[in-house]
Structure formats: C-alpha cells, structure tokens
Coordinates of C-alpha atoms and ligand atoms in Angstrom, one line a residue:
X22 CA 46.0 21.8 -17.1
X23 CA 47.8 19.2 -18.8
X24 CA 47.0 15.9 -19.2
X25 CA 49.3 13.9 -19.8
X26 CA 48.8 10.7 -21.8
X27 CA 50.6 7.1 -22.5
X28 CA 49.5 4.8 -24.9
X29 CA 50.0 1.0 -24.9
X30 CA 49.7 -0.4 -28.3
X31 CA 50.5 2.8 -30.0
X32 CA 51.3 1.8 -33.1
X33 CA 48.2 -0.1 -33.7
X34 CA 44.6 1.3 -35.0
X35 CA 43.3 2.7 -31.7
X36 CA 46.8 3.9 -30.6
X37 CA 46.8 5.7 -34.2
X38 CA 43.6 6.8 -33.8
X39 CA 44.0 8.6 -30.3
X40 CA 47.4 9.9 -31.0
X41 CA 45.2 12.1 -34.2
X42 CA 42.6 12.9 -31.4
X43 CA 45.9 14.7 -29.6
X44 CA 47.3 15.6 -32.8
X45 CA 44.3 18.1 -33.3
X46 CA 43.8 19.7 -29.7
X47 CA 45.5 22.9 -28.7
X48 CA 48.8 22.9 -28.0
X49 CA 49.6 22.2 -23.8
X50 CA 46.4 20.4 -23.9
X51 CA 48.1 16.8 -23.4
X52 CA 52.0 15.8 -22.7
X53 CA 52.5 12.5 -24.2
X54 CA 54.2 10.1 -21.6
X55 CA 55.2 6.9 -22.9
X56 CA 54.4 4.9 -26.0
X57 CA 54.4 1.5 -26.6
X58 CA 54.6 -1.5 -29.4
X59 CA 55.5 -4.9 -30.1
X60 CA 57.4 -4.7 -33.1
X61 CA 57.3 -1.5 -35.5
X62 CA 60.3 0.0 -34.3
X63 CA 59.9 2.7 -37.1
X64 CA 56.3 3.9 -36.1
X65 CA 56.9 3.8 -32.9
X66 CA 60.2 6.2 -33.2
X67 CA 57.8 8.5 -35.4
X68 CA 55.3 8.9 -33.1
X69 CA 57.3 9.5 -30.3
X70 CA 59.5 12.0 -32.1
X71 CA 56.1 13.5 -34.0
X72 CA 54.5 13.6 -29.6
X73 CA 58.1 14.8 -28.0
X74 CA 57.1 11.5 -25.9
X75 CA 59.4 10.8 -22.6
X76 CA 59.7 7.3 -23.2
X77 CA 59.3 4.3 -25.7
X78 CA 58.9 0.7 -25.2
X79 CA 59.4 -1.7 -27.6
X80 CA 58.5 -5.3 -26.8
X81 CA 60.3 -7.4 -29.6
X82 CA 63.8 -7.2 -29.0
X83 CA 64.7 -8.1 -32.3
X84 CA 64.0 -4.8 -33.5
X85 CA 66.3 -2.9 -31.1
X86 CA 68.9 -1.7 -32.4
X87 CA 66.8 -0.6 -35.1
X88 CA 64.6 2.1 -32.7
X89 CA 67.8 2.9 -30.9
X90 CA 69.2 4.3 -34.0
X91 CA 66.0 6.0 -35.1
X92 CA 65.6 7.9 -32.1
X93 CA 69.3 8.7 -31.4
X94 CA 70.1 12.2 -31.0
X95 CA 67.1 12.6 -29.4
X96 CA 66.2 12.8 -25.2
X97 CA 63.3 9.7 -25.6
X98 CA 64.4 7.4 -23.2
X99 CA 64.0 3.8 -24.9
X100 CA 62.9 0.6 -22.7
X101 CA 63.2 -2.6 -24.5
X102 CA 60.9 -6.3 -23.5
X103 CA 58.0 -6.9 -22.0
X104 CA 59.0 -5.5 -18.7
X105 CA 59.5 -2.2 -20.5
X106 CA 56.0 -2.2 -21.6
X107 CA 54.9 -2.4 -17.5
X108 CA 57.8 0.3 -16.8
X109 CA 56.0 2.5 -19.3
X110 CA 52.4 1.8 -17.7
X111 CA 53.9 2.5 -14.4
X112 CA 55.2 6.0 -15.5
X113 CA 53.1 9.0 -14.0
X114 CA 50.0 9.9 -16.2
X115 CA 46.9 11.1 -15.5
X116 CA 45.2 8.7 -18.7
X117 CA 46.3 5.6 -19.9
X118 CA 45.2 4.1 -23.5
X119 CA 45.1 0.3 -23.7
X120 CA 44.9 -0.5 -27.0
X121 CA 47.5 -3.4 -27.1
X122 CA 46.0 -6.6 -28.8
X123 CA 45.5 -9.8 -26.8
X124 CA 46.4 -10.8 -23.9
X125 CA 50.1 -9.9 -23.8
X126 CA 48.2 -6.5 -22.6
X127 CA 47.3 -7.8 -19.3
X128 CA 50.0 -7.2 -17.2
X129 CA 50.9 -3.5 -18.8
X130 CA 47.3 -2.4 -18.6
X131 CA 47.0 -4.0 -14.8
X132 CA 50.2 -1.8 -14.1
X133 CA 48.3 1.6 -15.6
X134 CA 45.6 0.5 -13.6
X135 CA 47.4 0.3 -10.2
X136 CA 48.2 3.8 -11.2
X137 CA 44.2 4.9 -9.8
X138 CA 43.7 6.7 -12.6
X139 CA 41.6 7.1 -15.8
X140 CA 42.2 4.1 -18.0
X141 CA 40.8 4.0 -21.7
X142 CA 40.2 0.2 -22.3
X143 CA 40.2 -1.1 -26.0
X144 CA 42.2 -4.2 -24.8
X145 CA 39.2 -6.6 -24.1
X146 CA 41.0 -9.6 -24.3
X147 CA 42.8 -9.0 -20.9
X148 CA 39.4 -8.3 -19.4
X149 CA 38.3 -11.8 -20.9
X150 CA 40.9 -13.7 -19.6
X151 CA 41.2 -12.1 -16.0
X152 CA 37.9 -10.4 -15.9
X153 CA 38.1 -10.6 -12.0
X154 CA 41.3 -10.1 -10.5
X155 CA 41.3 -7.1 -13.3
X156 CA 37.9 -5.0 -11.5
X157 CA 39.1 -6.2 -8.4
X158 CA 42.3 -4.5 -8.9
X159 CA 40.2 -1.1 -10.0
X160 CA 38.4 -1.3 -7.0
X161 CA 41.2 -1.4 -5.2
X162 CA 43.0 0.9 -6.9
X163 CA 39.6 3.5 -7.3
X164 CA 40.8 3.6 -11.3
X165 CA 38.4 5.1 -13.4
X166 CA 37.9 2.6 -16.2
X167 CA 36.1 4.0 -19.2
X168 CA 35.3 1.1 -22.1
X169 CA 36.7 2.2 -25.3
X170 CA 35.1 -0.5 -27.2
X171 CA 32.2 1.1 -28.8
X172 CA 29.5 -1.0 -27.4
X173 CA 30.9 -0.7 -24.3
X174 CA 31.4 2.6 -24.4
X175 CA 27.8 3.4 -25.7
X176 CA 26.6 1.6 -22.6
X177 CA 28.7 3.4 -20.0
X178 CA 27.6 6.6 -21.4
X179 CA 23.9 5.8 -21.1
X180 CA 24.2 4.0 -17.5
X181 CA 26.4 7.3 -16.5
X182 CA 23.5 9.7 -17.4
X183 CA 20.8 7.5 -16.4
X184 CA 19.9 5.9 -13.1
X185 CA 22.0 2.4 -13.1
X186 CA 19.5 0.9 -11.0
X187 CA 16.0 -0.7 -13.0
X188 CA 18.7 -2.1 -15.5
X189 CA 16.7 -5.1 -17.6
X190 CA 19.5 -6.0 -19.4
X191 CA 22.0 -4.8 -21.5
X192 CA 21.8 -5.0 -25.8
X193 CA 24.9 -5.4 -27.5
X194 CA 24.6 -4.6 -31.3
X195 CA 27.0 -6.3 -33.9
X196 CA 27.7 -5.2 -37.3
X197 CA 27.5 -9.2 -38.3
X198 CA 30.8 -9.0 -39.9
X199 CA 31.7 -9.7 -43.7
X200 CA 30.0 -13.1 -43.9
X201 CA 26.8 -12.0 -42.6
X202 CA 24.9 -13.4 -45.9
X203 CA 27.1 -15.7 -46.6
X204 CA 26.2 -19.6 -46.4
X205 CA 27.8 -22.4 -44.0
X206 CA 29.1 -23.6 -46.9
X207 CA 30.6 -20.3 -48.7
X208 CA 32.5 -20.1 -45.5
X209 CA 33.8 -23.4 -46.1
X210 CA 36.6 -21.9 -48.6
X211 CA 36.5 -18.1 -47.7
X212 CA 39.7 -16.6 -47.8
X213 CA 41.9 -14.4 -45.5
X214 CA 41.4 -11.3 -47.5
X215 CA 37.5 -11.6 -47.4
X216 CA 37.6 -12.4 -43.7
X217 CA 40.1 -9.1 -43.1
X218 CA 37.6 -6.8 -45.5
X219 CA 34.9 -5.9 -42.8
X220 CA 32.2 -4.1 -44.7
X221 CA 31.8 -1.0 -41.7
X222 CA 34.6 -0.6 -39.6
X223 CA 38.6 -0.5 -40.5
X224 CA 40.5 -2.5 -37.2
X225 CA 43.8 -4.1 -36.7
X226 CA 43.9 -7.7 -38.7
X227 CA 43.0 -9.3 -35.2
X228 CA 39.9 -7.7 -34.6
X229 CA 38.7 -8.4 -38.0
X230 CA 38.9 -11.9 -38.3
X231 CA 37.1 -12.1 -35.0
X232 CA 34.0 -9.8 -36.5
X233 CA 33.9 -12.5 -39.3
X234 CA 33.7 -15.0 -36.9
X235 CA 31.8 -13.3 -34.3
X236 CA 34.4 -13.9 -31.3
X237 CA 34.7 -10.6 -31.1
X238 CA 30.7 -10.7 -29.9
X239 CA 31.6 -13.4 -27.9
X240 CA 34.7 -11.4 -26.1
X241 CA 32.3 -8.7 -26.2
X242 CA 29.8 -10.4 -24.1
X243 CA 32.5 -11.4 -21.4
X244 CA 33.8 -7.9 -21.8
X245 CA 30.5 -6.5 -20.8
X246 CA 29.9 -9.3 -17.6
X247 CA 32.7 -8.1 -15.7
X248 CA 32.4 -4.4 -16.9
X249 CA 29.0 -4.0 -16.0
X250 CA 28.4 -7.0 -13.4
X251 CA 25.6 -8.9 -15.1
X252 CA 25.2 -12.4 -15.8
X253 CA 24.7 -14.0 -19.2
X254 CA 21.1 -14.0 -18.9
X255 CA 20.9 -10.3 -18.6
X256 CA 23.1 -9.6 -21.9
X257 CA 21.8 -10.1 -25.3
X258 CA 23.5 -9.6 -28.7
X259 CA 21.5 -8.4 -31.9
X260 CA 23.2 -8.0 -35.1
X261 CA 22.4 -4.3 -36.7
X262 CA 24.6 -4.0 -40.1
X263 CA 24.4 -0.5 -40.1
X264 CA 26.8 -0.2 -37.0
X265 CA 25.0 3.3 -36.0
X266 CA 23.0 2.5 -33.1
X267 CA 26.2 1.0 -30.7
X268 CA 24.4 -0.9 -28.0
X269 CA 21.4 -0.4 -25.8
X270 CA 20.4 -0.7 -22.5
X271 CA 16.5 -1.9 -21.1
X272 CA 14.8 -1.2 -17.9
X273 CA 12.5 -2.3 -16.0
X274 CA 9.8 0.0 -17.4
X275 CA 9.8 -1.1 -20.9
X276 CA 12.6 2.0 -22.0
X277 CA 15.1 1.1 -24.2
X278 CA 18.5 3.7 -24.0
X279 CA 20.8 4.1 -26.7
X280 CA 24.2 5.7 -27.8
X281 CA 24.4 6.3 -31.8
X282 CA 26.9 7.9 -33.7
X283 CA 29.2 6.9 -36.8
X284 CA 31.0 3.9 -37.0
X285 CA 34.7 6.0 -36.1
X286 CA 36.2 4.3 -32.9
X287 CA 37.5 8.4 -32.7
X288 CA 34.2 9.1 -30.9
X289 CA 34.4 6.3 -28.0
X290 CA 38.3 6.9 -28.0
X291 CA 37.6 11.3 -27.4
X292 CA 35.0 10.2 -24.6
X293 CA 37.3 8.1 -22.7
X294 CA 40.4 10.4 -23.3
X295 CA 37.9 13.7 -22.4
X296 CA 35.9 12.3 -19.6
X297 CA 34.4 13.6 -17.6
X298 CA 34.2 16.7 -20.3
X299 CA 33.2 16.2 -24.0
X300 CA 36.0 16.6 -26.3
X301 CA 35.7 17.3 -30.6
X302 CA 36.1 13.9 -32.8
X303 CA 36.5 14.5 -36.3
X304 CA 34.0 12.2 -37.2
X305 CA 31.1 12.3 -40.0
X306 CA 27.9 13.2 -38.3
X307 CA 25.3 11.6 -39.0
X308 CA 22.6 12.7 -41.1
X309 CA 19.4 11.3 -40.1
X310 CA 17.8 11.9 -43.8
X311 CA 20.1 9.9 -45.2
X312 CA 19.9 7.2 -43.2
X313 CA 16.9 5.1 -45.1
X314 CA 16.7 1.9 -42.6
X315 CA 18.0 0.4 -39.8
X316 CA 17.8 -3.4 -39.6
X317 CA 18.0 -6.1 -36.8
X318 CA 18.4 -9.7 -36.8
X319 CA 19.4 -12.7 -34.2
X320 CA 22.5 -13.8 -34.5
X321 CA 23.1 -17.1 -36.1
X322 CA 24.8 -19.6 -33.8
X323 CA 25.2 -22.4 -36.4
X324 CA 26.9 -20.4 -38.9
X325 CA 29.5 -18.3 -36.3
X326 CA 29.3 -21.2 -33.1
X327 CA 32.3 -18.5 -31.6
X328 CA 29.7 -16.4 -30.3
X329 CA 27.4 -19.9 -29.0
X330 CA 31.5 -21.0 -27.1
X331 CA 31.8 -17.4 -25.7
X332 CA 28.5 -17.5 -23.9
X333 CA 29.0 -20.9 -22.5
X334 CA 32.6 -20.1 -21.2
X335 CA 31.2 -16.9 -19.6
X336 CA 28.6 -19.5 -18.2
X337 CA 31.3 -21.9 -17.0
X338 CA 33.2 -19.0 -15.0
X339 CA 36.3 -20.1 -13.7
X340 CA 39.4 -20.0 -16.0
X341 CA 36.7 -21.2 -18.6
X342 CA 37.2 -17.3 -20.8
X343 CA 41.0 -17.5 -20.6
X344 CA 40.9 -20.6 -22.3
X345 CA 38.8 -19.4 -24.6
X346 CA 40.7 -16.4 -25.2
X347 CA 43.9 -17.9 -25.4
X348 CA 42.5 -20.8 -27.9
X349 CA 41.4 -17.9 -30.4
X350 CA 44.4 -16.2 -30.6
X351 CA 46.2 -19.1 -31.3
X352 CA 43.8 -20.0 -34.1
X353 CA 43.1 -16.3 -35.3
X354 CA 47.3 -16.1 -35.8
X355 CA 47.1 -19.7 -37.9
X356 CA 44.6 -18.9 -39.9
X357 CA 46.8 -15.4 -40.7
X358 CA 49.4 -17.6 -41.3
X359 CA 47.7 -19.2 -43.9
X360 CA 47.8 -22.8 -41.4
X361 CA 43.8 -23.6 -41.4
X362 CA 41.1 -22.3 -42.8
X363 CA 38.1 -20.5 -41.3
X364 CA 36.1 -22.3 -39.8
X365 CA 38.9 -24.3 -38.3
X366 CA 39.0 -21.3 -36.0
X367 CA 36.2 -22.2 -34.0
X368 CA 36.9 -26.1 -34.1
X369 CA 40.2 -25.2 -32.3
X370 CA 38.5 -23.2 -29.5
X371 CA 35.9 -25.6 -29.1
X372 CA 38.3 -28.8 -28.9
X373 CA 40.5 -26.6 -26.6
X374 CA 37.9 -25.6 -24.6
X375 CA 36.7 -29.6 -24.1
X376 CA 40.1 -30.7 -23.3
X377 CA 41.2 -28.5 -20.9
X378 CA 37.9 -28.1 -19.3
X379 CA 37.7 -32.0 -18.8
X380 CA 41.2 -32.5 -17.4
X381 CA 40.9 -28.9 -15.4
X382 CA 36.7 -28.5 -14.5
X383 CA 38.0 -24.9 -15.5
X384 CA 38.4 -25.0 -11.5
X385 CA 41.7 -22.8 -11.6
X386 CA 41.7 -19.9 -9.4
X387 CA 40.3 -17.0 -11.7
X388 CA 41.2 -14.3 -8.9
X389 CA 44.6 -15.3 -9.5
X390 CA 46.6 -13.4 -12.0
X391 CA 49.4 -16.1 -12.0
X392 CA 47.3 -18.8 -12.3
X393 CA 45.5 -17.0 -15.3
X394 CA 49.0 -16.9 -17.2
X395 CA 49.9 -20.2 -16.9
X396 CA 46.2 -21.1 -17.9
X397 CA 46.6 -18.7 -21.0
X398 CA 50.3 -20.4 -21.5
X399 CA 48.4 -24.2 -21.3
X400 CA 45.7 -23.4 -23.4
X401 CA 47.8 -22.2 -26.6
X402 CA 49.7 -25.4 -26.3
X403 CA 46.7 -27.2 -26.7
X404 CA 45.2 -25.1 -29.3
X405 CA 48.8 -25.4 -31.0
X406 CA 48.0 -29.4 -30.9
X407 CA 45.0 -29.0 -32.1
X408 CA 46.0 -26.5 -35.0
X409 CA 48.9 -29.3 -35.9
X410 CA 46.8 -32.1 -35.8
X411 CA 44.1 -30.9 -38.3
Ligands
LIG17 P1 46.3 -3.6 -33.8 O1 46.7 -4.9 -34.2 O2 46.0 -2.6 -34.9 O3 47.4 -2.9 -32.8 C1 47.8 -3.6 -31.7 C2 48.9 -2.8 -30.9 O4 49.4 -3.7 -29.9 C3 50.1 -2.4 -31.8 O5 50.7 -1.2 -31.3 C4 51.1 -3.6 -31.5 O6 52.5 -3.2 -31.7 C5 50.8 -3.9 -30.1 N1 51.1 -5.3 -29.8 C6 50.7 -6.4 -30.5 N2 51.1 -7.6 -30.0 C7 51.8 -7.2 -28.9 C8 52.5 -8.0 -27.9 N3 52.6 -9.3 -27.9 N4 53.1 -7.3 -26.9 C9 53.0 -5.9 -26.8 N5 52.4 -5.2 -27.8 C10 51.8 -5.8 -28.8 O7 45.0 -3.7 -32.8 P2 43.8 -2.8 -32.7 O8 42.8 -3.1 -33.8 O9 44.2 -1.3 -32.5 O10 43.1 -3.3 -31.3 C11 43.7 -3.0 -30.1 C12 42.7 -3.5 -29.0 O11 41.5 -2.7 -29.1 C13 42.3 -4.9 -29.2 O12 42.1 -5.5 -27.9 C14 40.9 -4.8 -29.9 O13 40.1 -5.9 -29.6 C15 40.4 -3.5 -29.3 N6 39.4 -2.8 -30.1 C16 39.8 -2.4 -31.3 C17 38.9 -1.7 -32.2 C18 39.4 -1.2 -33.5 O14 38.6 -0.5 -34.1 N7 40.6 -1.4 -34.0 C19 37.6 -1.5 -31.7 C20 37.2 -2.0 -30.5 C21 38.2 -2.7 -29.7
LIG18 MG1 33.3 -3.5 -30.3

C-alpha cells in the first residue's frame, strides 16, 4: 500500500535527507502529500516537482511570486504564510516529517499530530517549549510519535524491544561538538565558521551552533523528559566523540542497552518513516575492526553552562524550557548575524532566563498552547534586549 508522506521543513537537512530515503524506494511505495519551507522558494518548487507533490507551502511571503512562477504549468496547489504550513499538516497522510527548525514548528507539527497518525519528530524545539500540551495532544489524538533525533531515536528503539518497565535511567551520548578541546578562553574569540564546522555530523546552521555550545544537549534532555516521562534525575548525558554508540538505556539489574550505527540521521529518519517495518538506509556500516576506541567523558558545565541552564529549566517546569528555548534562538540567530560572539549565547539565555523567571516564577500555564506562544513571543523580546544591550 501506499504511504503517503508530507514533510514540514522540506527544504532543510532532514527534509533533504528523507525525501533521498523516498527517492530510492520502489516506485508506489510513498505518494508525497505536501511540502513545506520558510523561504527557498526554488528548492521547495524542485522538490515538489522532482515528488509530483499535491501541495506546497511556503511560509515567507516575500518569496511568492517567485514559487508561483516556478511551479506554474504545473497541478501543485501552492499555499502561502504560516497558516499554509498548518493547512499542509492538516492534509490526509498516513506519516508526517517534522523537521522544521525552532519553534515556528509547533503549531504545524501539533496540526499533523491531531491527524492520529505516525509523526517523525526532528523538531525538538517545539517539544521543548510545549513539552506537555504537545504528549497530551498525542494522547489524545493516539498519534504514534517516533523521535527522529538520533538519541532519541536510539532509545525508543531499545525501550520498544525491551521491557520499558526496570528503566534506571536513560544515557544520552553527545558528540561534544567542535570545541570539545578547546579552552574557556579559545572560545573567547571562536568564530562563526569554526562553531558551524561540527567535526561528526553535517546539520542545518541551527543545530550546529547549538552542538558547539551544547544546547542542543540541553534541548535534548527536555526532549527526552517529555518523550520518555522521566525526571532530570533519571537522565544523564555523557559525551562520546565518536558519535557511534547513540544513547543508552540502564535497568534496574545493572544492563546497559544500546542502539549504534553511523553517524547518518538517514538511519533514525528510515526507522521513523518504515516503522513498524525496517526500511534500507544508504548509510556506511560500520565495521567493527576499524573502529580502534571508543571514548567517554563528563560533560563540562563551566566551559558549555547551556547544557548546566537546560537542566535547571527542565528542573523549574513551568514555562521555564520555553524561555529557554525562545532565548537561544534569539541568540543562536545574533551570533549568525555576526551581533555577539559565542559565549554571549549563553549569557543571553541565562540573563533571559533570570528576568523572566523573577517577574513570571515561570508560573504560566505550560498546558496552555497560547500561553506558551505569548511566553515564546516575551522571551525573544527580552533576549533581543539583552542581545542590544551587550
Ligand atoms: P535546517 O535549518 O536545515 O532546515 C529547517 C527547515 O525548516 C527548512 O526547510 C526551512 O525552510 C524551515 N524553516 C525554517 N524556519 C522556518 C519558519 N520560521 N517557518 C517555517 N519553516 C521554517 O534544519 P535541520 O538541521 O534540518 O533541523 C530541523 C529540525 O531537526 C530541528 O529541530 C533540529 O534540531 C532537528 N534535528 C536535526 C538534525 C540534523 O542532523 N540536521 C539532527 C537531529 C535533530
Ligand atoms: Mg540529536
């Protein structure tokens, strides 16, 4: 049968990424619905032309005209705003992709998921900054959500083929980014490029400057709260450079489970797009003679204090991760920009967090999608002071 498939975030690394997974299955395997982006009107009208997709959404409507003329002639029915991107999550399909960046996903990605059916989630940051309204809403909806992220996705797949119950605590590995080695004082003046060259995975500019900084650990460990339902104490994070073992779980009896592979977001993207079967990844396979060590170390929480802010937000609860969220997108898109420099980035979340924590207690209602997006809007204003002040 046919499964058909949208993608939010197409144009990105894990939209490009599972659009090659479809690329190489047999023909009739999967009907691509709808496909989304926020700006790349030319990608996007490739893809869709390249996927005979029903419909495209474009966020940006600056680029409008642009798409309209690049996919004229053809029967792709073109949606243009945000509310286009929750028009294209609402369209019939049996697996949604959720690979837009940030937390502009939320509402498309809440939309697939009120769908009841198999979401792919790469889009951690809406989890972080709506962690519970989001599961309650795949309860409710009996969604099946399959982690994407690869340490996610390496502990559903052990906790799906082992008993869930006797479950220690979970071990998320982390590459360490490309500053592992590096000083607190080297990272004083490291520069955009080095922070965007991570040394074992290739990942939209986002996502790499929060593996230098170790946010995306932190989002990570959020991610895996709500995913999982464990508390900070039950979830620790150990950096492993080699990226091959991609996270762990420990029970009771002293057995440690784990999910390996190489580091090719193709393997978690074919298990969520396949599930419940196995599907083929073109990855490299590992071969286990070649691999000559595999190393572990403790994170260090004075050099990247993003990881040390993530773990206490998750601890405050309450609107406490949106903030946190929100701050690091703010500061992640200055330091981009060229406005600050790196370890600014974590001075912005940490003075955001402290100032809307101490006129808010974090006390808004985190059940409340709403009141999450007006928290998410109030914390980039004062990350946005912050980033002008400095
Ligand atoms: P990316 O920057 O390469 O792509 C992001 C996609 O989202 C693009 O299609 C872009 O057009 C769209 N987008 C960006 N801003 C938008 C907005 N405001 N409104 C609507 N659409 C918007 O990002 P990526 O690296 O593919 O990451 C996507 C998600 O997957 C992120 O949440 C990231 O944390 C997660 N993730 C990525 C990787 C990876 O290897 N790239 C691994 C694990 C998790
Ligand atoms: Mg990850």
């Amino acid at each position: 049968m046919t499964k058909r498939v949208t993608i939010l975030g197409a144009t990105g690394s894990i939209g490009e990424n599972t659009l090659d997974i479809i690329r190489r299955a047999e023909a009739g395997t999967y009907q691509v619905v709808a496909l989304t982006a926020n700006q790349n009107a030319e990608a996007l009208a490739a893809h869709a032309k390249d996927f005979n997709a029903e419909f495209v959404a474009l966020a940006d409507p600056t680029h409008a005209k642009q798409l309209e003329a690049l996919l004229q002639g053809t029967k792709i029915e073109i949606g243009i705003g945000p509310n286009a991107l929750i028009e294209a999550a609402k369209r019939q399909a049996d697996f949604t992709m959720a690979a837009i960046i940030g937390a502009a996903g939320l509402e498309p990605t809440l939309a697939a998921v009120a769908q009841g059916n198999h979401v792919g989630l790469a889009n951690k940051e809406c989890l972080v900054c709506a962690g519970e309204p989001f599961m309650a809403a795949v309860r409710e909806s009996g969604a099946v959500l399959l982690p994407v992220d690869s340490e996610h996705n390496a502990i559903f797949q052990v906790l799906e083929s082992d008993q869930p119950k006797g479950v220690k605590r979970l071990i998320l590995t982390a590459s360490g980014g490309p500053f592992r080695e590096k000083t607190l004082e080297d990272l004083q003046t490291v520069t955009r490029e080095n922070a965007l060259n991570h040394p074992v995975w290739s990942m939209g500019a986002k996502i790499s400057i929060d593996s230098a900084t170790l946010m995306n650990k932190g989002l990570e460990l959020i991610e895996a709260s709500y995913l999982f339902n464990r508390p900070s104490a039950e979830i620790d994070v150990i950096v492993h450079p080699q990226s091959i073992i991609h996270s762990m779980v420990e029970y009771i009896d002293g057995s440690v489970l784990a999910q390996l592979g190489s580091p090719d977001m193709r393997t978690p993207i074919a298990y969520a797009l396949g599930w419940p079967a196995r599907i083929a990844a073109p990855v490299e396979r590992l071969d286990f003679t070649q691999i000559s060590q595999l190393t572990f170390f403790a994170p260090d929480l004075v050099k990247f204090p993003a990881l040390r802010l993530a773990r206490e937000a998750l601890e405050a609860g309450g609107c406490a991760p949106c903030v946190l969220n929100a701050a690091n997108e703010q500061a992640v898109a200055a330091f981009l920009a060229g406005r600050i420099q790196f370890l600014d980035i974590a001075r912005i979340v940490e003075a955001t967090l402290e100032r809307e924590g101490r006129s808010r207690q974090f006390s808004c209602a985190p059940h409340d999608v709403a009141a999450i997006i007006a928290t998410d809007a109030s914390a980039r204003r004062t990350a946005d002071d912050h980033i002008v002040t400095l």
